[in-house]
Structures are given as C-alpha cells and as structure tokens.
Short mmCIF file of C-alpha atoms in Angstrom, two decimals:
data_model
loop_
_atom_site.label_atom_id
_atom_site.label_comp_id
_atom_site.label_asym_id
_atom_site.label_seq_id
_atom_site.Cartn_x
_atom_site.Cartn_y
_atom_site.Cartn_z
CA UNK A 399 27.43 112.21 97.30
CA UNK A 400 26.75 115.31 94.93
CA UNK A 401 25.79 117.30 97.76
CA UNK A 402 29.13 116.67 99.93
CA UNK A 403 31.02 117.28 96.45
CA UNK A 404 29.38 120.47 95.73
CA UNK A 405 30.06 122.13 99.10
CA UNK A 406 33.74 121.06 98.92
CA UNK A 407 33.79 122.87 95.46
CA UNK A 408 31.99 125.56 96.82
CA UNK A 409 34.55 125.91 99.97
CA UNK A 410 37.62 124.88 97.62
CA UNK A 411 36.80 127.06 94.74
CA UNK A 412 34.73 129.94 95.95
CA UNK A 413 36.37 130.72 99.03
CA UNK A 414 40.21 129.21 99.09
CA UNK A 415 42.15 128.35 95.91
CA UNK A 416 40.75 130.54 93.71
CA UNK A 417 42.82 133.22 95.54
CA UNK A 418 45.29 131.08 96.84
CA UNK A 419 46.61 129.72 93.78
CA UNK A 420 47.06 133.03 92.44
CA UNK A 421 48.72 134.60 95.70
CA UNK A 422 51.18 131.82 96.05
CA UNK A 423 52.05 132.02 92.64
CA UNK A 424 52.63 135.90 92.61
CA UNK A 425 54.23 135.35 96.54
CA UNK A 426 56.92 132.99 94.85
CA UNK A 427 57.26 134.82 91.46
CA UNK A 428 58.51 137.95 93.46
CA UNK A 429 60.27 136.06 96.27
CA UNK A 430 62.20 134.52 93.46
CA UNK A 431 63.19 137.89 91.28
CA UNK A 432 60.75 136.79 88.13
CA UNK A 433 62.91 133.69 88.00
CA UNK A 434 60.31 132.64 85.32
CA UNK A 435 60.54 135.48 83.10
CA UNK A 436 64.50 136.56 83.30
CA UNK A 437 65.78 132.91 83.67
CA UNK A 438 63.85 131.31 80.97
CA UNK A 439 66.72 130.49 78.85
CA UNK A 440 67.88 128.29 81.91
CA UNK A 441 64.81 126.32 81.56
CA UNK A 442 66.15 125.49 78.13
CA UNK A 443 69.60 124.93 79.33
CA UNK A 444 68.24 122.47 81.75
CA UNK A 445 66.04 120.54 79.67
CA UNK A 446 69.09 120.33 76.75
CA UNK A 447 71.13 118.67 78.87
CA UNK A 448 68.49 116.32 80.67
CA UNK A 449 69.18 112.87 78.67
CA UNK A 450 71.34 111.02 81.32
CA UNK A 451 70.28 109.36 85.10
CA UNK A 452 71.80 106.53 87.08
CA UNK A 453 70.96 103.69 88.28
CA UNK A 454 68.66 105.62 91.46
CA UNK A 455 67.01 107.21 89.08
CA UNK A 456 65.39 108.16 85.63
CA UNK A 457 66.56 111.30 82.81
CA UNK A 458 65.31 114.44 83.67
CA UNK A 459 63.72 114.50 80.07
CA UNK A 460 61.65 111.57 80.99
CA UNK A 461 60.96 113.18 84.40
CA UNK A 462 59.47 115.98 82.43
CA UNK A 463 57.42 113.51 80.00
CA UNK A 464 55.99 111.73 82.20
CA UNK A 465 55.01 115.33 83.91
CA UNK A 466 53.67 116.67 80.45
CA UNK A 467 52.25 113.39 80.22
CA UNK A 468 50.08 113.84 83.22
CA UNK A 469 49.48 117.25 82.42
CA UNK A 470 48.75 117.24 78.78
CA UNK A 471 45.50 115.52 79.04
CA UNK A 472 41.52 116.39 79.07
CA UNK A 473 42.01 119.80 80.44
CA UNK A 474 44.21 120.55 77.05
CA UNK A 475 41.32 119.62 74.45
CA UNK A 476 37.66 119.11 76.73
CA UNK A 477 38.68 121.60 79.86
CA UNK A 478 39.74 124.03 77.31
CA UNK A 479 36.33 124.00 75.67
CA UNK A 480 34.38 123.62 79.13
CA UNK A 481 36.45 126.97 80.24
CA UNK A 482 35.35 128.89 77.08
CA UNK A 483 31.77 127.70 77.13
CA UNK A 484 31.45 128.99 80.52
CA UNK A 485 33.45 131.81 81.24
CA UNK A 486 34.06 132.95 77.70
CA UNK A 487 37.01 133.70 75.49
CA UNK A 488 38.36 135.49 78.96
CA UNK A 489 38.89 132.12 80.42
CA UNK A 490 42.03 131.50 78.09
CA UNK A 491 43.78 134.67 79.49
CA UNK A 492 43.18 133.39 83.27
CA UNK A 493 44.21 130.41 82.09
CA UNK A 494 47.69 132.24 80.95
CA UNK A 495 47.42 133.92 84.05
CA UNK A 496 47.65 130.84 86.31
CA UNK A 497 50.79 129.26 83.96
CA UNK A 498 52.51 132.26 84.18
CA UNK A 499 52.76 132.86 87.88
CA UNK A 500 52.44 128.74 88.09
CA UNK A 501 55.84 128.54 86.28
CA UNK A 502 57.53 129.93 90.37
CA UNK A 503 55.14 127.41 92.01
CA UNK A 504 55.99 124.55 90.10
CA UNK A 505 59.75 125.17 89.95
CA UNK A 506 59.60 125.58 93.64
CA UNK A 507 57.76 122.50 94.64
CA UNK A 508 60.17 120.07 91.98
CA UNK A 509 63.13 121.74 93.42
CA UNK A 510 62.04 121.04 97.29
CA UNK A 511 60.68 117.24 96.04
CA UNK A 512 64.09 116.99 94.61
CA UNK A 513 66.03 118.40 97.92
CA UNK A 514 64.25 115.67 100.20
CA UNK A 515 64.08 112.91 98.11
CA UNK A 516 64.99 109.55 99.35
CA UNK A 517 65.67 105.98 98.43
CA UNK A 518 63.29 102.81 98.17
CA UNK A 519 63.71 99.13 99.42
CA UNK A 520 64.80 98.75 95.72
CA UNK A 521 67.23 101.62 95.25
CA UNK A 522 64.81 104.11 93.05
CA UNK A 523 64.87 107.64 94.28
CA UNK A 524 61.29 108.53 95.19
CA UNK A 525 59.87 111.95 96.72
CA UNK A 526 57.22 114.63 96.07
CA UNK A 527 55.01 116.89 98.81
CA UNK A 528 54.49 113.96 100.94
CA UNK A 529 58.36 113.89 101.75
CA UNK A 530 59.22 117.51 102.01
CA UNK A 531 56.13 117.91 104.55
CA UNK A 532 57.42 115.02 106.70
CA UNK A 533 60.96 116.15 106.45
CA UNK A 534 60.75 119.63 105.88
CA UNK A 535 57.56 120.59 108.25
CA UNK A 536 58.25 118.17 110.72
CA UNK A 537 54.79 117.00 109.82
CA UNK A 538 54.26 113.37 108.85
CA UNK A 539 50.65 113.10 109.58
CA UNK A 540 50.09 115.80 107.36
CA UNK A 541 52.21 113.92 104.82
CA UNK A 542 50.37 110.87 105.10
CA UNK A 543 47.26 113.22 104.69
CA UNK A 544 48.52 114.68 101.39
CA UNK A 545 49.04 110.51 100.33
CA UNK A 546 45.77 109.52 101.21
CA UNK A 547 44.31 112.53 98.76
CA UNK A 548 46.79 111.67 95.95
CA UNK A 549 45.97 108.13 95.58
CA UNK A 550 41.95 109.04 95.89
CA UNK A 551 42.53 111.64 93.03
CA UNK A 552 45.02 111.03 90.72
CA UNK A 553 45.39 107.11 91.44
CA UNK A 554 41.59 106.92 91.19
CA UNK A 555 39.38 110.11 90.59
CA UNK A 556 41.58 111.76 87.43
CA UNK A 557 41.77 108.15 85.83
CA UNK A 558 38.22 108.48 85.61
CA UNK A 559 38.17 111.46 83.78
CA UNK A 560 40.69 111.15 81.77
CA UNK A 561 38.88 106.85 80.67
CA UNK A 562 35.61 109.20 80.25
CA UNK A 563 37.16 111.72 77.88
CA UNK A 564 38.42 108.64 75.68
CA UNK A 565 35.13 106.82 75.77
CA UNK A 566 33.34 110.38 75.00
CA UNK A 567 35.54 110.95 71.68
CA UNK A 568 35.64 107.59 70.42
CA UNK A 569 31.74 107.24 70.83
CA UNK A 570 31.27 110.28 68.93
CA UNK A 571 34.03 109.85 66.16
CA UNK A 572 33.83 106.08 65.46
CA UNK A 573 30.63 104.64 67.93
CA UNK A 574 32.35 102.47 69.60
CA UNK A 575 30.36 101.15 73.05
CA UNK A 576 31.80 102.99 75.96
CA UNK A 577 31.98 100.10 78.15
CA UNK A 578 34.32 98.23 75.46
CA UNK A 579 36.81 101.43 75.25
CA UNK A 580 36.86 101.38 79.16
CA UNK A 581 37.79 97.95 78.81
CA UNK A 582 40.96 98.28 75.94
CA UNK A 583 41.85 101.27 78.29
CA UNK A 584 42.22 99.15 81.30
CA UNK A 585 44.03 96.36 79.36
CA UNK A 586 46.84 98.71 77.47
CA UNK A 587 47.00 101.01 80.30
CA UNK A 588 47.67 97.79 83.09
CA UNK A 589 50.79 96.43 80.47
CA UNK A 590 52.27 99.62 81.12
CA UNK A 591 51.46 100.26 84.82
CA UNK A 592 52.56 96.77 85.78
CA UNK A 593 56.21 97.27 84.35
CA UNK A 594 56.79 99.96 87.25
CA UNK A 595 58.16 103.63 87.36
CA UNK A 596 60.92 103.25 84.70
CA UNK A 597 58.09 101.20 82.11
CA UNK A 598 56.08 104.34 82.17
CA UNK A 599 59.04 106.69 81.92
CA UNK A 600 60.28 105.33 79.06
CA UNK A 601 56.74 105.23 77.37
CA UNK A 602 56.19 109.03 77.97
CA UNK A 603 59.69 109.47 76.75
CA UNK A 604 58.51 107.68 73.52
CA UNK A 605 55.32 109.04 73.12
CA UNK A 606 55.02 111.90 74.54
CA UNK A 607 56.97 114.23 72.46
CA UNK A 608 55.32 112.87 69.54
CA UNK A 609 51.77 113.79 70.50
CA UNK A 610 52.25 117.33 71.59
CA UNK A 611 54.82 117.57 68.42
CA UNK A 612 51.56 116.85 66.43
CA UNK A 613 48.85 118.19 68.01
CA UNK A 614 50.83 121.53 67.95
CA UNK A 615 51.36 121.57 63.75
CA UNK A 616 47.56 121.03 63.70
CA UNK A 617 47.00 123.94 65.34
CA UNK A 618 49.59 125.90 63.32
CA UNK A 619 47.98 124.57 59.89
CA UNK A 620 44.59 125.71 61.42
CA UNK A 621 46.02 129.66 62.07
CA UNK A 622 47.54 129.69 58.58
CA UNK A 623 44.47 128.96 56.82
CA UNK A 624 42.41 131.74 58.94
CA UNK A 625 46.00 133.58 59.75
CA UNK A 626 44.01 137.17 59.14
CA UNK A 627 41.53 136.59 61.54
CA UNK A 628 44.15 135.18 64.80
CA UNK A 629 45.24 138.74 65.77
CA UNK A 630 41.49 139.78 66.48
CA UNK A 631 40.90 136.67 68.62
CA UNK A 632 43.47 136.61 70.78
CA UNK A 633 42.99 140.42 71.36
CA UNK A 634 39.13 139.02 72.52
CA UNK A 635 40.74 136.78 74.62
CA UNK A 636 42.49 139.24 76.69
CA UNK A 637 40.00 142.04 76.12
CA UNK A 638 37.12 139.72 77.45
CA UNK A 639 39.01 138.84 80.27
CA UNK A 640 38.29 142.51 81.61
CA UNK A 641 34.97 142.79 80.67
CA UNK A 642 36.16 145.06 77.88
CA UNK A 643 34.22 142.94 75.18
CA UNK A 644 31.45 140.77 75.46
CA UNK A 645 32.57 137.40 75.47
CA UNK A 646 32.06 134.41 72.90
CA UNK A 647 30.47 131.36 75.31
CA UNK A 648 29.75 132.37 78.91
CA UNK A 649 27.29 133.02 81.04
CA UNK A 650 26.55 136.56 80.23
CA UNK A 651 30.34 136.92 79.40
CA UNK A 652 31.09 138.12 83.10
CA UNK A 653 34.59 138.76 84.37
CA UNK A 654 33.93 136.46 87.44
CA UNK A 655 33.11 133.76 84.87
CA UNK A 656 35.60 134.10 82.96
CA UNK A 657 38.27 134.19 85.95
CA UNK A 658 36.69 131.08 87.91
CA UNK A 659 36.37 129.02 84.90
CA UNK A 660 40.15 130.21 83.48
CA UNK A 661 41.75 129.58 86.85
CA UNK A 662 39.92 126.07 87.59
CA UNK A 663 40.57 124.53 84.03
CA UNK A 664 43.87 126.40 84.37
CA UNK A 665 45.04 124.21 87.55
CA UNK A 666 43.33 121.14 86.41
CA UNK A 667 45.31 121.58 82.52
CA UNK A 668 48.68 122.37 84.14
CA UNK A 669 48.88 121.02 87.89
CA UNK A 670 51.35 123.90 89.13
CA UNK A 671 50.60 123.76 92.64
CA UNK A 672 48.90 120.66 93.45
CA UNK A 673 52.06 118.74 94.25
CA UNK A 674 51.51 116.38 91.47
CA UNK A 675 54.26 116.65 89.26
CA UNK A 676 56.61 116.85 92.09
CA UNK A 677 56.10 113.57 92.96
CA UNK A 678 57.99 112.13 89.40
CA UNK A 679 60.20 115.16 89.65
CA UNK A 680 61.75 113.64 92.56
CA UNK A 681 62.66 110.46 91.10
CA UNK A 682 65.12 112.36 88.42
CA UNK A 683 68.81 112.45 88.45
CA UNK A 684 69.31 116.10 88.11
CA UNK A 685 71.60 117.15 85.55
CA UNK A 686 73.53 119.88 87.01
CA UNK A 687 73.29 118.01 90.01
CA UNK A 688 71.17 120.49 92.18
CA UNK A 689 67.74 120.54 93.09
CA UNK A 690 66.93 123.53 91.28
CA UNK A 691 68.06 122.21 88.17
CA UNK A 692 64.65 120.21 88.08
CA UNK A 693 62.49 122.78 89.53
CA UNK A 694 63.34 124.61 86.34
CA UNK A 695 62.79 121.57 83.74
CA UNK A 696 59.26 121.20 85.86
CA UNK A 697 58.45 124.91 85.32
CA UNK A 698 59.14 124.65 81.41
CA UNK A 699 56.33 121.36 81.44
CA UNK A 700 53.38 124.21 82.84
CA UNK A 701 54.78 126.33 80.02
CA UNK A 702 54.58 123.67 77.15
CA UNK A 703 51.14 122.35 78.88
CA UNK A 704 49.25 126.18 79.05
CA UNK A 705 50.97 128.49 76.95
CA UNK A 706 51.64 126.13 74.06
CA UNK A 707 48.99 123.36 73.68
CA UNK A 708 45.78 125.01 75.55
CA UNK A 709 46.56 127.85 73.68
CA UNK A 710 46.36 126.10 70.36
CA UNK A 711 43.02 124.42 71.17
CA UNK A 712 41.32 127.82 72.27
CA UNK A 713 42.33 129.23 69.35
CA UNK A 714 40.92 126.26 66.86
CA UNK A 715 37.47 127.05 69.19
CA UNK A 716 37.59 130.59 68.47
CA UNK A 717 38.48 130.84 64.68
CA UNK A 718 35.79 127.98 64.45
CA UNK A 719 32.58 130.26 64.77
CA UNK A 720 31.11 126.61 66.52
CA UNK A 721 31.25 127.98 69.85
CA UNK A 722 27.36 129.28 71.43
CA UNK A 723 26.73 129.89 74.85
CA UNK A 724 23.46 127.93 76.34
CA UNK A 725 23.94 125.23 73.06
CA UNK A 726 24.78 122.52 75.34
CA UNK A 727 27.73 121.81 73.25
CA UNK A 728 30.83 121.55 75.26
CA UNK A 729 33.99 119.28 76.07
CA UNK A 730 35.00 117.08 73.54
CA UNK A 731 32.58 117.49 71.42
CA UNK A 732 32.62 121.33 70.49
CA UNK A 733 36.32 120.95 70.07
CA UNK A 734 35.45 117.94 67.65
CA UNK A 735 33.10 120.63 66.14
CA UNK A 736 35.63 123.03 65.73
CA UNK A 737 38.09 120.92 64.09
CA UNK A 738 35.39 119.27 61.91
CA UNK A 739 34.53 123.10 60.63
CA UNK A 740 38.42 123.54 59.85
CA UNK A 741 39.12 120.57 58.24
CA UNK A 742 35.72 118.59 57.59
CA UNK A 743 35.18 115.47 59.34
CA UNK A 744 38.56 114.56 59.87
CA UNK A 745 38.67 117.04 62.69
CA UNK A 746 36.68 114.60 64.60
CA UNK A 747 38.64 111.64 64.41
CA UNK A 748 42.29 113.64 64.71
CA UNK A 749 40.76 115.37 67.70
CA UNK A 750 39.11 111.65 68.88
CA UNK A 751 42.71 110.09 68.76
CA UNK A 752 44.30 112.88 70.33
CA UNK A 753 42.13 112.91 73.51
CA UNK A 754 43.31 108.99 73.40
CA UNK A 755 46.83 109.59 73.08
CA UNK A 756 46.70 112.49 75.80
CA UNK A 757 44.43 110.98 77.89
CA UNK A 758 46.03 107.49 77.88
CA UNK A 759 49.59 108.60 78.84
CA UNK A 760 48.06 110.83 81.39
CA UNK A 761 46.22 107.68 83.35
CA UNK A 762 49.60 105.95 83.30
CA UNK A 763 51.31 109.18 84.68
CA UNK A 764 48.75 109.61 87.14
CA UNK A 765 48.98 106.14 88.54
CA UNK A 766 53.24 106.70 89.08
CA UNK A 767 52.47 109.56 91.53
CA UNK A 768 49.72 107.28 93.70
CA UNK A 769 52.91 104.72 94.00
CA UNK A 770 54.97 107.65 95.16
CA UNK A 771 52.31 108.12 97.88
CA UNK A 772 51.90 103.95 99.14
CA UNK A 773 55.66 103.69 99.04
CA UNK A 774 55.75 106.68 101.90
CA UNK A 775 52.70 105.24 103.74
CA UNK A 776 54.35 101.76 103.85
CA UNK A 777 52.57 99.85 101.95
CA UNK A 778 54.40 100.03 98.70
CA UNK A 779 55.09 96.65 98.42
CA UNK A 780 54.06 93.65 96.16
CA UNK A 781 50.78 93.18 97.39
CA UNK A 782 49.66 96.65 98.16
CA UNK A 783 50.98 97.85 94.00
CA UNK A 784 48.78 95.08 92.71
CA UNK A 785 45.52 96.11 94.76
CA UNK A 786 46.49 100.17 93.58
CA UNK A 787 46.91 98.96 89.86
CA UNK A 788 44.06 96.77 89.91
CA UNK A 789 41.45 99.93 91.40
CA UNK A 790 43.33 102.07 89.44
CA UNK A 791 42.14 100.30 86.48
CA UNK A 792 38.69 99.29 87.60
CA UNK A 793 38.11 103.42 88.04
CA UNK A 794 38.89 103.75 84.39
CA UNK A 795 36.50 100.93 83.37
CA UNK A 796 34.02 103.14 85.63
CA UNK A 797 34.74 106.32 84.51
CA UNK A 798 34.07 105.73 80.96
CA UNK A 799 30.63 105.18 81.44
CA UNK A 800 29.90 108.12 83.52
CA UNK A 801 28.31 111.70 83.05
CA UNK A 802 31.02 114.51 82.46
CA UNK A 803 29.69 116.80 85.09
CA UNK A 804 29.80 113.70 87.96
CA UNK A 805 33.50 113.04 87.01
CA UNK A 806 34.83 116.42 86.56
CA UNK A 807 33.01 117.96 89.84
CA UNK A 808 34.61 114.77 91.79
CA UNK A 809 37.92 115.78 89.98
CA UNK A 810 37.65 119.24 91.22
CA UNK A 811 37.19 118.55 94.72
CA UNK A 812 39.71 116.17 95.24
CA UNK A 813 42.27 118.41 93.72
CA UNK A 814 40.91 121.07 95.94
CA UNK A 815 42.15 119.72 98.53
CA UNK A 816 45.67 118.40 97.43
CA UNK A 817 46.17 121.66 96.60
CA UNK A 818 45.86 123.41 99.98
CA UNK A 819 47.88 120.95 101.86
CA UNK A 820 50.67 121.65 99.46
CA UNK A 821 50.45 125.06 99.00
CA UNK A 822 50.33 125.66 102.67
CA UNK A 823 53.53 123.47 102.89
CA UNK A 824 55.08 124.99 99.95
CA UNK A 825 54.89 128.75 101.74
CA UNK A 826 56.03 127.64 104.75
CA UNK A 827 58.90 126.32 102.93
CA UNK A 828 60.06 129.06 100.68
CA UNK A 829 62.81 130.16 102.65
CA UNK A 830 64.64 126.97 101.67
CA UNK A 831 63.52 127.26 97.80
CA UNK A 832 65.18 130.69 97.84
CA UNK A 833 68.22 129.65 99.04
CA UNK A 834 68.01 126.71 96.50
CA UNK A 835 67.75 129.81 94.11
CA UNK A 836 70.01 131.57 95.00
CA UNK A 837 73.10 128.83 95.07
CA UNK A 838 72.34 127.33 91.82
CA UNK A 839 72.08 131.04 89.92
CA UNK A 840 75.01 132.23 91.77
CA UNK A 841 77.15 129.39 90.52
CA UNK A 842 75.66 129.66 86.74
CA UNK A 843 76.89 133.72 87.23
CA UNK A 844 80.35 132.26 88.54
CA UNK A 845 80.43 130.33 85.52
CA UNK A 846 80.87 127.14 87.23
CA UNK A 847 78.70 124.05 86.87
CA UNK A 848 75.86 123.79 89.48
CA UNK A 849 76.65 121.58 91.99
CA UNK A 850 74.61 120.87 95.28
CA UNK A 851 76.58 120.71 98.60
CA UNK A 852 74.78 120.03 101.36
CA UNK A 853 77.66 121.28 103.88
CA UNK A 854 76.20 124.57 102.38
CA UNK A 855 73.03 123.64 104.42
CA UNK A 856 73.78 122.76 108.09
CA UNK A 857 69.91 123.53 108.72
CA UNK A 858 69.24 120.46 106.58
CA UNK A 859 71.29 118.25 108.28
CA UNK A 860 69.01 115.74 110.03
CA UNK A 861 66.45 116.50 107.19
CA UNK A 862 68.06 114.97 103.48
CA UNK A 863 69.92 112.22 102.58
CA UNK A 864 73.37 113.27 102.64
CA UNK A 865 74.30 109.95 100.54
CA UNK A 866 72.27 111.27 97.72
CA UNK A 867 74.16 114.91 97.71
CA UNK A 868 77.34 113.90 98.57
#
C-alpha cells in the first residue's frame, strides 16, 4: 500500500499538478481580466449581503463557513509547519502563490457548481464538479468518477488526518490516550453529521467565525511583541523563495523545495481547485441571484484560508527561532513549540485546542461534500447516509492512531487525483465561466442588481434547471 501511494504522489505531484495547478490558475486569472485583484471589493460586496436563503437552500455566509470550515484545518497550523520544515521559509510565498492565482480557480468552479445545480428528492439544492461534468461535459461516467474519489478522500481519507492532528495535539498538550480522543471525535462529530446539510451549516456558521476571529488576534499579539523583527521575516520568506537567501528549515533550502512543499501544503490548506468547496457552494441561494455571485464569496474563503490564517502561523514559526531543519520536529508539534516560546506553555494548549476546533469543523465539512457525491451516484438515501456517516466516523477513530507521514501521503494522493479530473473539466469549461463573468460585472457597471437569466444562455438549455433560474 505505501508503494502504490508513493508512485501516485510521484505521478500526481512530480509530473502533473504541480504545474497544473499553477497553469490553470494563471489560465483563468488572465481569461478573467485579474478578476481577483481589480474586483476584490465585490468579494466583499458579496459576502455583506450573504445572510438570507430559501427554503432550497442555505445563506451564502454559511456556504462560505462551512467552506472555511473545511479549509481552515491541519494544513493552517501542522501543513504550515510541515511546508517550512521542508522547503523552508520559501514555502510560505508558494503557498501565497497558489491562493493568489487559486482565488480565479475557485471563483470559477463555485460559479459553474452554482450554474448546474439541481434539486434533491427532498427539495435541497445540491451540486459541485460531479454535476457540471455530467451536465456540462456531457460526461457522467467521469462524474461518477470524480464521486467515487470524493467520498474515498474527503468522506474518508481527510477525516483521518484531520482525527490524527487532534489526537497529535491533545497527546502532547494534555496526554490524553489517542484512541479515547478518536473516540469523543467520532461521538461529537456523528451528533452533528447525523442532523444533515443544514445541522452542519448552521454549526460552521456558529463556530466558525469565532475560531479564525481568534486564532487571528493570537497571531497579531505575537507580531506586536516581536513587531521589529516581522519586516525581516517576511522579506526571508519571499527572498528564500528564489534562492536569494538560504532558507530557515529545508532540505538544503532549495528553490525546488521550497516550491513543491509551498504548492502541496498550499492546495491541501486552501482546496482551490480540487472541486471541494464547490460541492457546498452549490447548495447556496445566491444573493444577487447569479452564479457568479458565489464564485466570488468562494474566492474570498482561499483568501481568508492562505493569505490570512497560514500566514499568521508561518509567521509565529519564524519569529519563534524553534524552527531546525533535520530536528525531526515538525507538524503540530513545532508550531506548539513556537507558540510555547512566545507565550510559555500556554502556547501549547491554545495551539492544542485550536487544531481541535479547526480540525473538528473541518471533518464535519468534509463529510457534507461526500453526501453531495452519493446523492448524484444514487444512493443518497436513508440507508446509504447511515453506512457513509458510520465509515466516515470509523476513519476518524482510525486515523487518530496513525503515523503522520501514512495519513498525509494517503491524503496527498487522493487529492491528486480529484484534482485532475476537475481541473481538466474546469478548462474545458471556461468559456461558460467567462460569460458568467462577464454578465454579472456588466450588470454591477450598469448599476443594476445582478440577476441570472437563463434566456441569456440558449446553449444551456437542455443543460440547467430552468426552475431554479427562472
């Protein structure tokens, strides 16, 4: 089993999506006019006015919390320390690198999981890559490929890591057995899971903002104490990115380190491209009522997720002094190391029960978009829910007790290949996203109200559910 997952890490990230996550992101960042950069205000338009849904569906604001809640997870406090142990403080800029162009991908594949979405046996608006390649490409076997991977991966795999993060942190703050945290995980985790999409919405609506709110004036605190000394490290980060300074952590503080490491723990931290978040984004009410309108809340989540929080934990490494390549010391523990230098050893338990906060609304996030995926292989009902929750929740009692390497290399190839499928579909798609594009910012420069009509789109006919749009 190692062997088969370190040739499909080898093929995945060697050879395919270490370029291809990059190219598509550029490929939509320019097809789109730098939507990211010179429509960012719109992001924050769109997320102001994101409070309200129907009965189809839930808010856009707890679309994007249950996104953030999925994506704010290990990568943000153990990735973020795996990336700068072994690719060096140059990892963090990649890491920018991927959010940055990832901001186009992600709006584009919300905004197409929001164009196809359709309806359940129980009236819930459900959609995500899965759809749009079935409807879109023509494609359902490829669609019922792409379901197949999510469930192994994020109903299963990323549960895993996520229940072994927890276990890690709260072994090494407070000693508590592993097996018994994978165990309290399960049990809180399965009273949220079992109350259905709009159970865990409103718990990452709750929670969620709270977390990242806090986590966040940590980090501040940290970079007022040392405020002198955050200029020079984030000038490492980027200058060590390019070889330009020899990087803190990292093998021999290479560039190709640096990039590999800052691009994988960049994709695994904010999902742009993997056709994750999509799948919640899908089951929004869009407020202006146009599919772009929640492409653009989506793209704000990879902002919050990379810019913001991983940001804030590379820097609490940095300005630590803990970090030493070849120590051993990596994941949750050196960041627990860091914080304990800042702030004695308090910094272990904050940074303990933030991995559990993080981690725990990302396994209940995680679990919503392997739904998504049985309800469009039909076998979203009763019976086949309870067997997902119930091996959803027997992979986090598993993957507490497991070695990080094992569960992270297993996450890494399963996301591998998600990935592809939907950034294949994604491209082949793009003609549609920039017409999405250009409608809604056309209307916004009218000064009217967005408003989807899907007369506009005779090519779409056969393709959307004209009930939804009308």
């Amino acid at each position: 089993m190692t062997a088969i997952i370190d040739f499909l890490n080898n093929i995945f990230w060697g050879y395919v999506l270490i370029y291809g996550l990059l190219a598509v992101g550029v490929f939509f960042t320019f097809r789109l006019g730098f939507l990211q950069f010179l429509h960012f205000g719109e992001m924050i338009r769109a997320i102001r006015g994101s409070r309200e849904s129907d009965e189809s569906g839930i808010s856009p604001f707890q679309a994007l919390c249950t996104s953030l809640a999925s994506r704010v997870g290990t990568g943000n406090i153990a990735g973020v320390a795996v990336a700068l142990y072994l690719g060096g403080a140059g990892a963090i800029f990649w890491m920018w690198m991927v959010a940055l162009v990832g901001m186009a991908t992600a709006y584009s594949e919300s905004s197409l999981a929001q164009l196809y979405k359709v309806r359940d046996g129980k009236g819930q608006y459900r959609g995500g890559p899965a759809f749009y390649i079935s409807k879109g490409l023509k494609a359902p076997w490829a669609g019922g490929i792409f379901s197949v991977c999510l469930i192994i991966s994020f109903g299963l795999v990323f549960n895993a890591v996520q229940a072994n993060s927890i276990a890690d942190a709260m072994e090494g703050a407070f000693g508590f057995s592993k097996m018994w945290v994978g165990l309290a995980i399960a049990f809180f985790a399965g009273l949220v899971i079992f109350g259905g999409l709009r159970s865990i919405a409103r718990f990452a609506e709750l929670i969620v903002p709270f977390m990242a709110a806090a986590y966040v004036l940590m980090a501040l605190v940290v970079m007022a104490l040392h405020f002198t000394e955050v200029p020079g490290v984030l000038a490492m980060i980027v200058k060590s990115a390019f070889g330009l300074e020899e990087a803190a952590g990292g093998a021999a503080g290479s560039v190709t380190a640096a990039m590999l490491n800052g691009i994988k723990r960049g994709l695994f931290s904010n999902e742009a491209g993997m056709g994750s978040a999509p799948n919640v984004a899908a089951t929004a009410t869009p407020a202006p009522h146009h599919p772009s309108s929640q492409g653009l809340v989506q793209a704000m989540g990879v902002f919050i997720d990379t810019i913001v929080i991983c940001t804030a934990t590379a820097v609490m490494i940095l300005l630590s002094g803990v970090l030493e390549p070849g120590s051993g010391i990596t994941g949750t523990q050196l960041t627990q190391q860091a914080m304990e230098s800042h702030i004695g050893v308090a910094g272990t338990y904050f940074i303990a029960i933030a991995i559990l906060f993080f981690a725990f609304t990302s396994i209940v996030a995680n679990y919503s978009y392997a739904e998504n995926a049985m309800i469009f292989l039909g076998v979203g009902n009763t019976a086949g829910l309870i067997v997902l929750r119930v091996a959803a929740l027997g992979m986090v009692i598993w993957g507490s007790m497991q070695a990080v390497a094992t569960v992270f290399n297993a996450a890494d190839a399963s996301m591998g290949l998600m990935a592809t499928i939907n950034l294949i579909a994604i491209v082949l798609l793009s003609g549609t996203v920039v017409k999405l594009t250009k409608d809604y910012m056309g209307q916004r420069k009218a000064g009217v109200v967005p408003k989807f009509k899907a007369t506009d789109y005779p090519e779409l006919k056969e393709k959307i559910k004209n009930d939804i749009w009308r």
